[in-house]
PDB file of C-alpha atoms in Angstrom:
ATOM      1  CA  UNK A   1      25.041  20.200  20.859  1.00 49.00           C
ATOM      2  CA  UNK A   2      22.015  19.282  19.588  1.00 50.00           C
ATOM      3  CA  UNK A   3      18.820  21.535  19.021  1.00 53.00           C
ATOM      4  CA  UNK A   4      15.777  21.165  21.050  1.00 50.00           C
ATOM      5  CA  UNK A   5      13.937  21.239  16.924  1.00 52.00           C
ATOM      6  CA  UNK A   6      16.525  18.481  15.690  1.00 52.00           C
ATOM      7  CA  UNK A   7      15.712  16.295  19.115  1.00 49.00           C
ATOM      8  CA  UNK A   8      11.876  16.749  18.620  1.00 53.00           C
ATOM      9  CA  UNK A   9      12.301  15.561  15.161  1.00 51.00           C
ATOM     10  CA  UNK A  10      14.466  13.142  16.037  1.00 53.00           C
ATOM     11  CA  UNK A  11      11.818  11.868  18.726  1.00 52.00           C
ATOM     12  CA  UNK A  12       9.055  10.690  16.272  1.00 57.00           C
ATOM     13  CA  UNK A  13      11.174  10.036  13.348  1.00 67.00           C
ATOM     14  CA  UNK A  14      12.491   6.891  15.164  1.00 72.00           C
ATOM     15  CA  UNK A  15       8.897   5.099  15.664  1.00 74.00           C
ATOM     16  CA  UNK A  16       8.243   6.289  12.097  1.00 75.00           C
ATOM     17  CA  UNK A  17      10.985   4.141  10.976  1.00 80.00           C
ATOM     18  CA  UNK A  18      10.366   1.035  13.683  1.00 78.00           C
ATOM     19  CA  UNK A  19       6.530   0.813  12.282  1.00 75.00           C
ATOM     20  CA  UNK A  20       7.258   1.541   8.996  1.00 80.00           C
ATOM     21  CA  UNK A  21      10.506  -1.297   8.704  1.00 84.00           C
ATOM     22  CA  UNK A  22       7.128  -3.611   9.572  1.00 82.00           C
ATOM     23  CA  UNK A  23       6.076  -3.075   6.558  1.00 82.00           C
ATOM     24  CA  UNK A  24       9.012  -2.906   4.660  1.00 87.00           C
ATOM     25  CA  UNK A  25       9.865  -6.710   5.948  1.00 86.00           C
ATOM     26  CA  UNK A  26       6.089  -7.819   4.891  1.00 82.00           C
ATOM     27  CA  UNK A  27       6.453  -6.071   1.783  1.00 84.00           C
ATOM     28  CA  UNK A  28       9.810  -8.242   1.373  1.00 87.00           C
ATOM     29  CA  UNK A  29       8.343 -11.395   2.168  1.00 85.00           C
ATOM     30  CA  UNK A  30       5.473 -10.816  -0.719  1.00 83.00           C
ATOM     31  CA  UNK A  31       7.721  -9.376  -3.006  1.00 87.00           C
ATOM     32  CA  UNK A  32       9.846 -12.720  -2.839  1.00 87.00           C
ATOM     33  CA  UNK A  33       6.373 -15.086  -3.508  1.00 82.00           C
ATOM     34  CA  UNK A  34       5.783 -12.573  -6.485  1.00 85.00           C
ATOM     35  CA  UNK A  35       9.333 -12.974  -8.288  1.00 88.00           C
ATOM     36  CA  UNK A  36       8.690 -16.719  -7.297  1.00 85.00           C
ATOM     37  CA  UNK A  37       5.044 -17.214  -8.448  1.00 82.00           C
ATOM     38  CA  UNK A  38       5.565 -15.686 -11.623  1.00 84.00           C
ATOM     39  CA  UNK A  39       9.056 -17.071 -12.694  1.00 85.00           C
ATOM     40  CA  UNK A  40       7.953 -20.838 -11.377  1.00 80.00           C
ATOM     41  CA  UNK A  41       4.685 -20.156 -13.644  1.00 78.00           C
ATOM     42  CA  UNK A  42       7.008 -19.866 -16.891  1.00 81.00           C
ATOM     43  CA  UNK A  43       7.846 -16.431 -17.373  1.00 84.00           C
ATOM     44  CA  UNK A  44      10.877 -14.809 -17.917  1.00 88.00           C
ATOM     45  CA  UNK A  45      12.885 -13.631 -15.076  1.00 89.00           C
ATOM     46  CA  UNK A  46      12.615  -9.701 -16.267  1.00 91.00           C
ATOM     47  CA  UNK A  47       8.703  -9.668 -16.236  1.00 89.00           C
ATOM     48  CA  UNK A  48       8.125  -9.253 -12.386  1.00 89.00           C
ATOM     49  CA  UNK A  49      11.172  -6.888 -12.328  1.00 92.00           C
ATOM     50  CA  UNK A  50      10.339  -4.497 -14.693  1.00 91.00           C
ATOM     51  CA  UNK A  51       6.460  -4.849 -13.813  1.00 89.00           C
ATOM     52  CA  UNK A  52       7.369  -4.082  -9.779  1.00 90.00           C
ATOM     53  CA  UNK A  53       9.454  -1.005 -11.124  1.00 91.00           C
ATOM     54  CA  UNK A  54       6.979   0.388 -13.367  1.00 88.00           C
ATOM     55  CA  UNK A  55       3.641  -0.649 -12.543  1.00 85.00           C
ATOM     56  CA  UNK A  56       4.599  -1.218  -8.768  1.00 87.00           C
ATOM     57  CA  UNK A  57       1.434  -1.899  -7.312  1.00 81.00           C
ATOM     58  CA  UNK A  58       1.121  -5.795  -5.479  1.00 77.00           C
ATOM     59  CA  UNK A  59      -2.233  -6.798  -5.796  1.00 74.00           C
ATOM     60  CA  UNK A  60      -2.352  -5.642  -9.196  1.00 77.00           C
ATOM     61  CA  UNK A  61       0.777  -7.065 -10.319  1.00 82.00           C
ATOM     62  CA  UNK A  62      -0.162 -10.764  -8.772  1.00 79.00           C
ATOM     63  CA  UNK A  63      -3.982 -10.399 -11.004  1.00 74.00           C
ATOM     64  CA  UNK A  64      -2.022  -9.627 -14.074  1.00 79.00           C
ATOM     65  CA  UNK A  65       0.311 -12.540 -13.696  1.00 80.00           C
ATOM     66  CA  UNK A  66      -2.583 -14.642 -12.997  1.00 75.00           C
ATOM     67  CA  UNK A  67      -3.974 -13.827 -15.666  1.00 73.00           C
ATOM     68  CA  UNK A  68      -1.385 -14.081 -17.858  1.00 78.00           C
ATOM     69  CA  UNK A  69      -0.398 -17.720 -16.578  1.00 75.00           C
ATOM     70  CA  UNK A  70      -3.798 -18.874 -17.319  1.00 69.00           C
ATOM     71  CA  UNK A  71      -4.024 -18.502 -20.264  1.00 73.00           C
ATOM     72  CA  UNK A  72      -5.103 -14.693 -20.885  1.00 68.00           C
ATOM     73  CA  UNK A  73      -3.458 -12.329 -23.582  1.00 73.00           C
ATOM     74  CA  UNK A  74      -1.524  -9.080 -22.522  1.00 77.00           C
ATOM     75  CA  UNK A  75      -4.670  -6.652 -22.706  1.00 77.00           C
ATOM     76  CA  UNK A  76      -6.116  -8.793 -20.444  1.00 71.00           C
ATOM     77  CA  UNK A  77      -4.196  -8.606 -17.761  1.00 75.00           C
ATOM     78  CA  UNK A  78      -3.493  -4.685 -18.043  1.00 77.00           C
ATOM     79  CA  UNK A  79      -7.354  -4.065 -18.194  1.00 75.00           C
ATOM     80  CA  UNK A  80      -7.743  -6.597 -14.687  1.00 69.00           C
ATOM     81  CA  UNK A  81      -4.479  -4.594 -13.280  1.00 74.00           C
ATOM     82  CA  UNK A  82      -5.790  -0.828 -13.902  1.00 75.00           C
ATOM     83  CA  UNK A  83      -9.267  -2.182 -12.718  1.00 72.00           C
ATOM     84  CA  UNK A  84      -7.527  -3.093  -8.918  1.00 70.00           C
ATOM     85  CA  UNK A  85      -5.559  -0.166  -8.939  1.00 73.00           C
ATOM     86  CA  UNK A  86      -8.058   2.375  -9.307  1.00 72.00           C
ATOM     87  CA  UNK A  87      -8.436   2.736  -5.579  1.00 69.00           C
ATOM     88  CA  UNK A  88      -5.111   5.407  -5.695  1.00 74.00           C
ATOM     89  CA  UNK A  89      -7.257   7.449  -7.457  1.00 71.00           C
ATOM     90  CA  UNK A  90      -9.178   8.369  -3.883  1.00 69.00           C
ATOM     91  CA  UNK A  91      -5.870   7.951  -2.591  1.00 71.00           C
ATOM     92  CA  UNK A  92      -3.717  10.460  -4.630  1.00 72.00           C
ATOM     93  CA  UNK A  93      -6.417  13.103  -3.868  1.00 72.00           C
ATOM     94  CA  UNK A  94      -5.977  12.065   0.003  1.00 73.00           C
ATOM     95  CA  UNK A  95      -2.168  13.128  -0.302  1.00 77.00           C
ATOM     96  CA  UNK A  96      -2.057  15.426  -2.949  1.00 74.00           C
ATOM     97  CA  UNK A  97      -1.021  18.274  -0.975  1.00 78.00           C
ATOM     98  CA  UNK A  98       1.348  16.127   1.177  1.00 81.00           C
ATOM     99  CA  UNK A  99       3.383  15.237  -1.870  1.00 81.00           C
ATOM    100  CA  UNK A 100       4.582  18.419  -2.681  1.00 75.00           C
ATOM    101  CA  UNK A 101       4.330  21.391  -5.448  1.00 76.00           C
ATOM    102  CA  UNK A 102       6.877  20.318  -7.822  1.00 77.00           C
ATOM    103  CA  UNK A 103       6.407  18.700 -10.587  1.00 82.00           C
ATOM    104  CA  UNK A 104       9.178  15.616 -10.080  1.00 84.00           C
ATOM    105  CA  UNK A 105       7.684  15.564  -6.389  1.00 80.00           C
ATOM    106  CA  UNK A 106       4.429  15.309  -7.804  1.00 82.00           C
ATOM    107  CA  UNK A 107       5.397  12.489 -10.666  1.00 83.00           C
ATOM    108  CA  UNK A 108       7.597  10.562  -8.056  1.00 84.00           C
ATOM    109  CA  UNK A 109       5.453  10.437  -5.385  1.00 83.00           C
ATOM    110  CA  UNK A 110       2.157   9.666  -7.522  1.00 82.00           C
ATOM    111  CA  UNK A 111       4.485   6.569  -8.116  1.00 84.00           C
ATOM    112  CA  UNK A 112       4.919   5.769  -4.666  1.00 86.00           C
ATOM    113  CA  UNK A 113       1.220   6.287  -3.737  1.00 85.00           C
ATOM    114  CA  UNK A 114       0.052   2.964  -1.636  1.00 83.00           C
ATOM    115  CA  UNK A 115      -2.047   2.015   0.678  1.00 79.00           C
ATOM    116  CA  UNK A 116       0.600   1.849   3.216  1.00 82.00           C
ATOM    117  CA  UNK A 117       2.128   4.668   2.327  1.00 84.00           C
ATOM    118  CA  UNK A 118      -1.248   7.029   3.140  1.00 83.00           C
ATOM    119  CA  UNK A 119      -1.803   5.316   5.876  1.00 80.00           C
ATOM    120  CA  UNK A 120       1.681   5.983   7.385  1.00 81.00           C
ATOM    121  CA  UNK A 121       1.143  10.005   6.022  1.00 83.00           C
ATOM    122  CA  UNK A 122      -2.679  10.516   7.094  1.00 80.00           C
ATOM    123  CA  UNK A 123      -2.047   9.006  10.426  1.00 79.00           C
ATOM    124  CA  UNK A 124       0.279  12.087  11.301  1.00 79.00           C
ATOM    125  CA  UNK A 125      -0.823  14.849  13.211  1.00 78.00           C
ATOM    126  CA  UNK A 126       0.579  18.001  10.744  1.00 82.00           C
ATOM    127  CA  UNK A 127       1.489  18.530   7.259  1.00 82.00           C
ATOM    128  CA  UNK A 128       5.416  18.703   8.010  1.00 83.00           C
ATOM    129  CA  UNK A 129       5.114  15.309   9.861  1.00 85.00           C
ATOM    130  CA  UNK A 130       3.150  13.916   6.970  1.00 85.00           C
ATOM    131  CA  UNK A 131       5.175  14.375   3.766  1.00 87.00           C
ATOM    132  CA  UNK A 132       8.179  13.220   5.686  1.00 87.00           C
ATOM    133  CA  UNK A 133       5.941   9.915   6.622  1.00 86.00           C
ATOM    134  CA  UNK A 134       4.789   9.686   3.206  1.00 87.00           C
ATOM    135  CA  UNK A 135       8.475   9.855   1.516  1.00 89.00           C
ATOM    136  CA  UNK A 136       9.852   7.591   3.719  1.00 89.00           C
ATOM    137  CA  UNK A 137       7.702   4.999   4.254  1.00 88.00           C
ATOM    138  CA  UNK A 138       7.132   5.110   0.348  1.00 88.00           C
ATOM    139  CA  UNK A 139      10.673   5.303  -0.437  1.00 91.00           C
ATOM    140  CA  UNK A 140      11.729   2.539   1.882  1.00 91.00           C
ATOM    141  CA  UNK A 141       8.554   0.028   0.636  1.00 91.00           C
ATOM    142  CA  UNK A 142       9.507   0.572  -3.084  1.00 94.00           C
ATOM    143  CA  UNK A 143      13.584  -0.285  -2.794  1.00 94.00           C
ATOM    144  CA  UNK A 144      12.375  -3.597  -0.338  1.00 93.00           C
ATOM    145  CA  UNK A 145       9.132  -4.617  -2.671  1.00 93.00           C
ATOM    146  CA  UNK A 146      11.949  -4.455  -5.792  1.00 94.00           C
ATOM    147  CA  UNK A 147      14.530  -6.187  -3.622  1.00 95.00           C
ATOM    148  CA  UNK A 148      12.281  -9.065  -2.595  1.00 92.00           C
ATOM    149  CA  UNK A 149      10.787  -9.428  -6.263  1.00 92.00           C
ATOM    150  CA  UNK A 150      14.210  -9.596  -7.791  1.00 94.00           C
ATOM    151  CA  UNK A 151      15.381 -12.217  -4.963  1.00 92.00           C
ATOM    152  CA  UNK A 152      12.525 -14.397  -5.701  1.00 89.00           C
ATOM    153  CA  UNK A 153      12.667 -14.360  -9.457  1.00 89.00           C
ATOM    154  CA  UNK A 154      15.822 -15.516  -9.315  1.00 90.00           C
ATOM    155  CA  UNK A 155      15.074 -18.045  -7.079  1.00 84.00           C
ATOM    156  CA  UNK A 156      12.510 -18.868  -8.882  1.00 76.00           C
ATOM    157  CA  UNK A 157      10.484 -22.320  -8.485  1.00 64.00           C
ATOM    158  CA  UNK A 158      13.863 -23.353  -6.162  1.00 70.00           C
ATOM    159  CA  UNK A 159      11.192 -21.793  -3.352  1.00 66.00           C
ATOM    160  CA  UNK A 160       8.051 -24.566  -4.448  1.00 64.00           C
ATOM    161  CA  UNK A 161       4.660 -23.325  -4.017  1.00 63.00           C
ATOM    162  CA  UNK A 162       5.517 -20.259  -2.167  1.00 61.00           C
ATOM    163  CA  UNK A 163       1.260 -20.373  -0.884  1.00 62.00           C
ATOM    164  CA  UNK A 164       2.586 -23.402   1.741  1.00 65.00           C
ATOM    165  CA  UNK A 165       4.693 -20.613   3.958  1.00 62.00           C
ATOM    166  CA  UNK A 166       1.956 -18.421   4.430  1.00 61.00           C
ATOM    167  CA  UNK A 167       3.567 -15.281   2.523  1.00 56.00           C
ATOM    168  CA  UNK A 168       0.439 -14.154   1.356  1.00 56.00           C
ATOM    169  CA  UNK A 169      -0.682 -13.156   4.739  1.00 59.00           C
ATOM    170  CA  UNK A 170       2.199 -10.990   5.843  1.00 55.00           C
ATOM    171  CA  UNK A 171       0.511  -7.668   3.949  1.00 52.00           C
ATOM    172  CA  UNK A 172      -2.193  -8.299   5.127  1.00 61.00           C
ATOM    173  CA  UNK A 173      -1.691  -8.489   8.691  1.00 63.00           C
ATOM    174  CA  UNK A 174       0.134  -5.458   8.634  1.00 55.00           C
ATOM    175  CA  UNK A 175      -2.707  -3.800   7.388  1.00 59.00           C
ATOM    176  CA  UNK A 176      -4.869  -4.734  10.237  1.00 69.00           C
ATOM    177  CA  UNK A 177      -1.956  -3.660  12.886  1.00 66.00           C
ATOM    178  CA  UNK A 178      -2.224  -0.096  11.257  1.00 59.00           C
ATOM    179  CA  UNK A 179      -5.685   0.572  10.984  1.00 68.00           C
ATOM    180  CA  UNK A 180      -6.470  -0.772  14.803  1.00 73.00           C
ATOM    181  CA  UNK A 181      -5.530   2.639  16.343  1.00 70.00           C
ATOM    182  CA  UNK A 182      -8.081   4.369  14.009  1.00 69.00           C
ATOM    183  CA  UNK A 183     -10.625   1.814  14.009  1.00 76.00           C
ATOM    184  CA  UNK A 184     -10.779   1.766  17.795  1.00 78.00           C
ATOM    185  CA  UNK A 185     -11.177   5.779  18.318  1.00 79.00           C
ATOM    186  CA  UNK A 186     -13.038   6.849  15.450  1.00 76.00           C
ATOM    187  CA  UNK A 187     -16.599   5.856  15.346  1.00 80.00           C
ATOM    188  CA  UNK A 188     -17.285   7.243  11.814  1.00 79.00           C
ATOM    189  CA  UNK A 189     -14.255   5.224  10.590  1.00 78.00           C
ATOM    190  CA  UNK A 190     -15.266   2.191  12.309  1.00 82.00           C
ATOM    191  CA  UNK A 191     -18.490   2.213  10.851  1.00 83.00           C
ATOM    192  CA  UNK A 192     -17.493   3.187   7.001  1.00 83.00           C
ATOM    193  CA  UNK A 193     -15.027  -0.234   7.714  1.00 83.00           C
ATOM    194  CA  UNK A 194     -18.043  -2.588   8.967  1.00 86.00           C
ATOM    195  CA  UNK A 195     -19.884  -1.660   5.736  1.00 87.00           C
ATOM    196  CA  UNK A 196     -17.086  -1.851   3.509  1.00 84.00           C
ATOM    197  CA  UNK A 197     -16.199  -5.367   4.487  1.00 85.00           C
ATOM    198  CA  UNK A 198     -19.436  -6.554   4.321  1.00 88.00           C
ATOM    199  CA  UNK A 199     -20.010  -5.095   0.539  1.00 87.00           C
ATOM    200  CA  UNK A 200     -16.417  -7.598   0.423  1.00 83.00           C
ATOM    201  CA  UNK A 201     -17.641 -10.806   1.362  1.00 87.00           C
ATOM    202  CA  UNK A 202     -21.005 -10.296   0.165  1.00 89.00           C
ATOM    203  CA  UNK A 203     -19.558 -10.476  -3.230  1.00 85.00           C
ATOM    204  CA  UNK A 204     -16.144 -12.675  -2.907  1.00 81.00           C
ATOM    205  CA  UNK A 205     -17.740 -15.717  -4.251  1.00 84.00           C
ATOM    206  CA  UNK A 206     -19.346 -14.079  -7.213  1.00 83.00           C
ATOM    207  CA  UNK A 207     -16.444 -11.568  -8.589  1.00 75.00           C
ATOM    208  CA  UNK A 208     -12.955 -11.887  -9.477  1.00 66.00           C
ATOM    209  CA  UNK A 209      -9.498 -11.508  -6.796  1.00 58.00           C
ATOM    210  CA  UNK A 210      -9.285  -7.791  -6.136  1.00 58.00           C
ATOM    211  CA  UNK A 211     -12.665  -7.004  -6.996  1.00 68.00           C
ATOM    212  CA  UNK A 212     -14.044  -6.954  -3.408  1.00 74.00           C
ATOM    213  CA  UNK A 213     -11.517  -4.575  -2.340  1.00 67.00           C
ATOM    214  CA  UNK A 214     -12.707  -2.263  -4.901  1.00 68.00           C
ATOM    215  CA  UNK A 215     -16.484  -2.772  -3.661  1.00 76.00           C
ATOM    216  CA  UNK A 216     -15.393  -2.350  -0.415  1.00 76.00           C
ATOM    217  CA  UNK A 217     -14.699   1.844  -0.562  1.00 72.00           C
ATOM    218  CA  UNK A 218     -18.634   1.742  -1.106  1.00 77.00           C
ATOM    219  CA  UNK A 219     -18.009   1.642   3.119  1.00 76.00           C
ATOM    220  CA  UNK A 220     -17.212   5.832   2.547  1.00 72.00           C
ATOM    221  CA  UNK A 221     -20.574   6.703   1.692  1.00 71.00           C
ATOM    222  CA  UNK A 222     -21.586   5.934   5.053  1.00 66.00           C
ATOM    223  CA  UNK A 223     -18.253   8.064   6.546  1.00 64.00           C
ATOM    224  CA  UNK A 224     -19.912  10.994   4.704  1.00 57.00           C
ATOM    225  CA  UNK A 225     -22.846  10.427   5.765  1.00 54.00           C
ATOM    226  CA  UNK A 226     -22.004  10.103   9.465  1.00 49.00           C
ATOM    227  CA  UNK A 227     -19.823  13.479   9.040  1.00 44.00           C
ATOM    228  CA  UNK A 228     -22.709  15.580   7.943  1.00 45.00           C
ATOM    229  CA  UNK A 229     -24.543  14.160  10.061  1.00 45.00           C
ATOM    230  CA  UNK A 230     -21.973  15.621  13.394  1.00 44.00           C
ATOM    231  CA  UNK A 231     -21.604  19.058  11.131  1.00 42.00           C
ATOM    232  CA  UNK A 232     -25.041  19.388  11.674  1.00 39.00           C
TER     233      UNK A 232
END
Protein backbone atom coordinates (compact mmCIF):
# COMPACT_ATOMS: atom_id res chain seq x y z
CA UNK A 1 0.00 0.00 0.00
CA UNK A 2 1.15 3.10 -0.81
CA UNK A 3 1.95 6.12 1.60
CA UNK A 4 -0.12 9.16 1.69
CA UNK A 5 3.98 11.04 1.46
CA UNK A 6 4.91 8.69 -1.61
CA UNK A 7 1.27 9.62 -3.34
CA UNK A 8 1.79 13.42 -2.65
CA UNK A 9 5.10 13.13 -4.23
CA UNK A 10 3.98 11.14 -6.70
CA UNK A 11 1.15 13.84 -7.47
CA UNK A 12 3.45 16.72 -8.69
CA UNK A 13 6.30 14.69 -9.82
CA UNK A 14 4.15 13.60 -12.84
CA UNK A 15 3.45 17.31 -14.29
CA UNK A 16 7.12 17.92 -13.44
CA UNK A 17 8.01 15.36 -15.91
CA UNK A 18 4.98 16.18 -18.64
CA UNK A 19 6.33 20.04 -18.72
CA UNK A 20 9.68 19.30 -18.41
CA UNK A 21 9.67 16.28 -21.51
CA UNK A 22 8.54 19.81 -23.44
CA UNK A 23 11.59 20.86 -23.16
CA UNK A 24 13.51 17.94 -23.43
CA UNK A 25 11.82 17.37 -27.12
CA UNK A 26 12.73 21.23 -28.04
CA UNK A 27 16.01 20.77 -26.68
CA UNK A 28 16.19 17.60 -29.13
CA UNK A 29 15.05 19.29 -32.06
CA UNK A 30 17.98 22.14 -31.58
CA UNK A 31 20.41 19.82 -30.57
CA UNK A 32 19.89 17.95 -34.03
CA UNK A 33 20.28 21.61 -36.18
CA UNK A 34 23.52 22.04 -33.97
CA UNK A 35 25.28 18.55 -34.84
CA UNK A 36 23.88 19.47 -38.39
CA UNK A 37 24.96 23.15 -38.73
CA UNK A 38 28.28 22.56 -37.60
CA UNK A 39 29.21 19.20 -39.35
CA UNK A 40 27.48 20.57 -42.86
CA UNK A 41 29.80 23.80 -42.18
CA UNK A 42 33.07 21.50 -42.42
CA UNK A 43 33.92 20.41 -39.14
CA UNK A 44 34.66 17.27 -37.82
CA UNK A 45 31.97 15.15 -36.50
CA UNK A 46 33.58 15.13 -32.71
CA UNK A 47 33.54 19.03 -32.38
CA UNK A 48 29.75 19.52 -31.50
CA UNK A 49 29.97 16.31 -29.39
CA UNK A 50 32.58 16.98 -27.21
CA UNK A 51 31.65 20.87 -27.16
CA UNK A 52 27.72 19.85 -26.03
CA UNK A 53 29.41 17.56 -23.29
CA UNK A 54 31.78 19.95 -21.96
CA UNK A 55 30.83 23.34 -22.65
CA UNK A 56 27.02 22.38 -22.87
CA UNK A 57 25.49 25.57 -23.15
CA UNK A 58 23.24 26.16 -26.78
CA UNK A 59 23.43 29.58 -27.55
CA UNK A 60 26.94 29.65 -26.77
CA UNK A 61 27.91 26.66 -28.54
CA UNK A 62 25.96 27.86 -31.97
CA UNK A 63 28.21 31.67 -31.55
CA UNK A 64 31.35 29.69 -31.27
CA UNK A 65 30.66 27.58 -34.30
CA UNK A 66 29.73 30.62 -36.08
CA UNK A 67 32.46 31.98 -35.46
CA UNK A 68 34.63 29.44 -36.15
CA UNK A 69 32.96 28.72 -39.69
CA UNK A 70 33.56 32.21 -40.65
CA UNK A 71 36.52 32.44 -40.59
CA UNK A 72 37.55 33.23 -36.80
CA UNK A 73 40.50 31.45 -34.87
CA UNK A 74 39.81 29.26 -31.69
CA UNK A 75 40.24 32.21 -29.06
CA UNK A 76 37.76 33.79 -30.82
CA UNK A 77 35.12 31.83 -30.49
CA UNK A 78 35.83 30.83 -26.69
CA UNK A 79 36.03 34.63 -25.80
CA UNK A 80 32.27 35.17 -27.90
CA UNK A 81 31.10 31.75 -26.01
CA UNK A 82 32.13 32.77 -22.24
CA UNK A 83 30.79 36.33 -23.19
CA UNK A 84 26.92 34.62 -23.81
CA UNK A 85 27.27 32.43 -21.07
CA UNK A 86 27.90 34.73 -18.39
CA UNK A 87 24.23 35.04 -17.60
CA UNK A 88 24.65 31.52 -15.22
CA UNK A 89 26.62 33.53 -13.23
CA UNK A 90 23.16 35.33 -11.78
CA UNK A 91 21.84 32.04 -12.31
CA UNK A 92 24.15 29.73 -10.21
CA UNK A 93 23.67 32.21 -7.30
CA UNK A 94 19.71 31.80 -7.94
CA UNK A 95 20.15 27.93 -7.21
CA UNK A 96 23.03 27.68 -5.23
CA UNK A 97 21.39 26.40 -2.27
CA UNK A 98 19.02 24.18 -4.35
CA UNK A 99 21.96 22.25 -5.72
CA UNK A 100 23.12 20.83 -2.75
CA UNK A 101 26.19 20.89 -0.08
CA UNK A 102 28.45 18.46 -1.60
CA UNK A 103 31.02 19.09 -3.47
CA UNK A 104 30.19 16.55 -6.68
CA UNK A 105 26.51 18.00 -6.22
CA UNK A 106 27.87 21.28 -6.37
CA UNK A 107 30.41 20.57 -9.56
CA UNK A 108 27.62 18.49 -11.35
CA UNK A 109 24.94 20.60 -11.02
CA UNK A 110 26.96 23.97 -11.76
CA UNK A 111 27.23 21.89 -15.08
CA UNK A 112 23.71 21.48 -15.53
CA UNK A 113 22.83 25.12 -14.63
CA UNK A 114 20.37 26.51 -17.60
CA UNK A 115 17.96 28.64 -18.13
CA UNK A 116 15.43 25.99 -18.22
CA UNK A 117 16.63 24.26 -15.64
CA UNK A 118 16.06 27.44 -12.95
CA UNK A 119 13.15 28.08 -14.31
CA UNK A 120 11.74 24.54 -13.75
CA UNK A 121 13.54 24.79 -9.87
CA UNK A 122 12.51 28.55 -8.96
CA UNK A 123 9.04 27.99 -10.14
CA UNK A 124 8.51 25.43 -7.17
CA UNK A 125 6.91 26.29 -4.14
CA UNK A 126 9.71 24.68 -1.39
CA UNK A 127 13.24 23.78 -1.32
CA UNK A 128 12.53 19.84 -1.37
CA UNK A 129 10.32 20.38 -4.51
CA UNK A 130 13.03 22.48 -6.05
CA UNK A 131 16.27 20.46 -6.10
CA UNK A 132 14.25 17.53 -7.27
CA UNK A 133 12.95 20.00 -10.27
CA UNK A 134 16.31 21.21 -10.78
CA UNK A 135 18.03 17.55 -11.08
CA UNK A 136 15.60 16.32 -13.19
CA UNK A 137 14.77 18.65 -15.53
CA UNK A 138 18.66 19.26 -15.80
CA UNK A 139 19.48 15.73 -15.97
CA UNK A 140 16.88 14.85 -18.54
CA UNK A 141 17.83 18.23 -20.92
CA UNK A 142 21.59 17.28 -20.86
CA UNK A 143 21.22 13.28 -21.99
CA UNK A 144 18.41 14.71 -24.91
CA UNK A 145 20.61 18.05 -25.93
CA UNK A 146 23.74 15.26 -26.32
CA UNK A 147 21.40 12.80 -28.00
CA UNK A 148 20.06 15.24 -30.57
CA UNK A 149 23.66 16.81 -31.21
CA UNK A 150 25.17 13.43 -31.81
CA UNK A 151 22.08 12.42 -34.19
CA UNK A 152 22.56 15.45 -36.21
CA UNK A 153 26.30 15.35 -36.59
CA UNK A 154 26.05 12.29 -37.97
CA UNK A 155 23.55 13.20 -40.17
CA UNK A 156 25.24 15.84 -40.99
CA UNK A 157 24.46 18.12 -44.21
CA UNK A 158 22.05 14.80 -45.24
CA UNK A 159 19.42 17.31 -43.18
CA UNK A 160 20.19 20.67 -45.81
CA UNK A 161 19.88 23.95 -44.27
CA UNK A 162 18.38 22.84 -41.10
CA UNK A 163 17.08 27.07 -40.74
CA UNK A 164 14.14 25.95 -43.56
CA UNK A 165 12.25 23.61 -40.72
CA UNK A 166 12.01 26.16 -38.28
CA UNK A 167 14.26 24.34 -35.50
CA UNK A 168 15.53 27.39 -34.27
CA UNK A 169 12.27 28.39 -32.83
CA UNK A 170 11.42 25.34 -30.78
CA UNK A 171 13.66 26.79 -27.57
CA UNK A 172 12.41 29.52 -27.86
CA UNK A 173 8.85 28.99 -27.70
CA UNK A 174 9.24 26.94 -24.84
CA UNK A 175 10.65 29.66 -23.11
CA UNK A 176 7.71 31.85 -23.56
CA UNK A 177 5.20 28.83 -22.43
CA UNK A 178 7.21 28.85 -19.06
CA UNK A 179 7.54 32.25 -18.16
CA UNK A 180 3.60 33.09 -19.01
CA UNK A 181 2.44 31.87 -15.54
CA UNK A 182 4.94 34.31 -13.88
CA UNK A 183 4.65 37.05 -16.22
CA UNK A 184 0.88 37.16 -15.84
CA UNK A 185 0.80 37.24 -11.78
CA UNK A 186 3.76 39.05 -10.88
CA UNK A 187 3.74 42.68 -11.60
CA UNK A 188 7.40 43.30 -10.56
CA UNK A 189 8.41 40.45 -12.93
CA UNK A 190 6.36 41.67 -15.67
CA UNK A 191 7.80 44.90 -15.56
CA UNK A 192 11.74 43.88 -15.09
CA UNK A 193 10.67 41.67 -18.59
CA UNK A 194 9.15 44.84 -20.56
CA UNK A 195 12.46 46.65 -19.84
CA UNK A 196 14.66 43.90 -20.49
CA UNK A 197 13.31 43.27 -23.94
CA UNK A 198 13.33 46.59 -24.88
CA UNK A 199 17.25 47.10 -23.80
CA UNK A 200 17.10 43.71 -26.58
CA UNK A 201 15.81 45.16 -29.56
CA UNK A 202 17.05 48.49 -28.92
CA UNK A 203 20.41 47.10 -29.58
CA UNK A 204 19.86 43.86 -31.99
CA UNK A 205 20.86 45.70 -35.03
CA UNK A 206 23.97 47.22 -33.60
CA UNK A 207 25.63 44.15 -31.49
CA UNK A 208 26.49 40.71 -32.17
CA UNK A 209 23.88 37.20 -31.77
CA UNK A 210 23.63 36.69 -28.03
CA UNK A 211 24.56 40.01 -27.08
CA UNK A 212 20.99 41.34 -26.54
CA UNK A 213 20.20 38.63 -24.26
CA UNK A 214 22.99 39.67 -22.15
CA UNK A 215 21.69 43.46 -22.23
CA UNK A 216 18.51 42.30 -21.54
CA UNK A 217 19.12 41.29 -17.46
CA UNK A 218 19.64 45.23 -17.31
CA UNK A 219 15.43 44.56 -17.00
CA UNK A 220 16.46 43.45 -12.97
CA UNK A 221 17.39 46.75 -11.94
CA UNK A 222 13.96 47.77 -12.26
CA UNK A 223 12.72 44.27 -10.25
CA UNK A 224 14.87 45.72 -7.41
CA UNK A 225 13.74 48.68 -7.63
CA UNK A 226 10.03 47.82 -7.62
CA UNK A 227 10.83 45.39 -4.49
CA UNK A 228 12.14 48.12 -2.30
CA UNK A 229 9.87 50.03 -3.34
CA UNK A 230 6.73 47.32 -1.72
CA UNK A 231 9.35 46.71 1.41
CA UNK A 232 8.84 50.11 2.06
Amino acid sequence: MRSPNRTRASAWHSPLVRDSSLVWLASGIVGVSFGAVTVAGGLPVWVPVVMSLVVYAGSAQFSAVGVLLAGGGPLAAVATGLLLNTRTAAFSLAVAEIIGRGRLARLAGAHLVTDETVAFALAQPDPARRRTAFWVSGLGLFAVWNTGVLAGALAGSALGDTARYGLDAAFPAVLVALVLPTLRTDRAVRRSALLGAALALAVTPAVPAGVPVLLALGGLVLHGYGMKGAAV
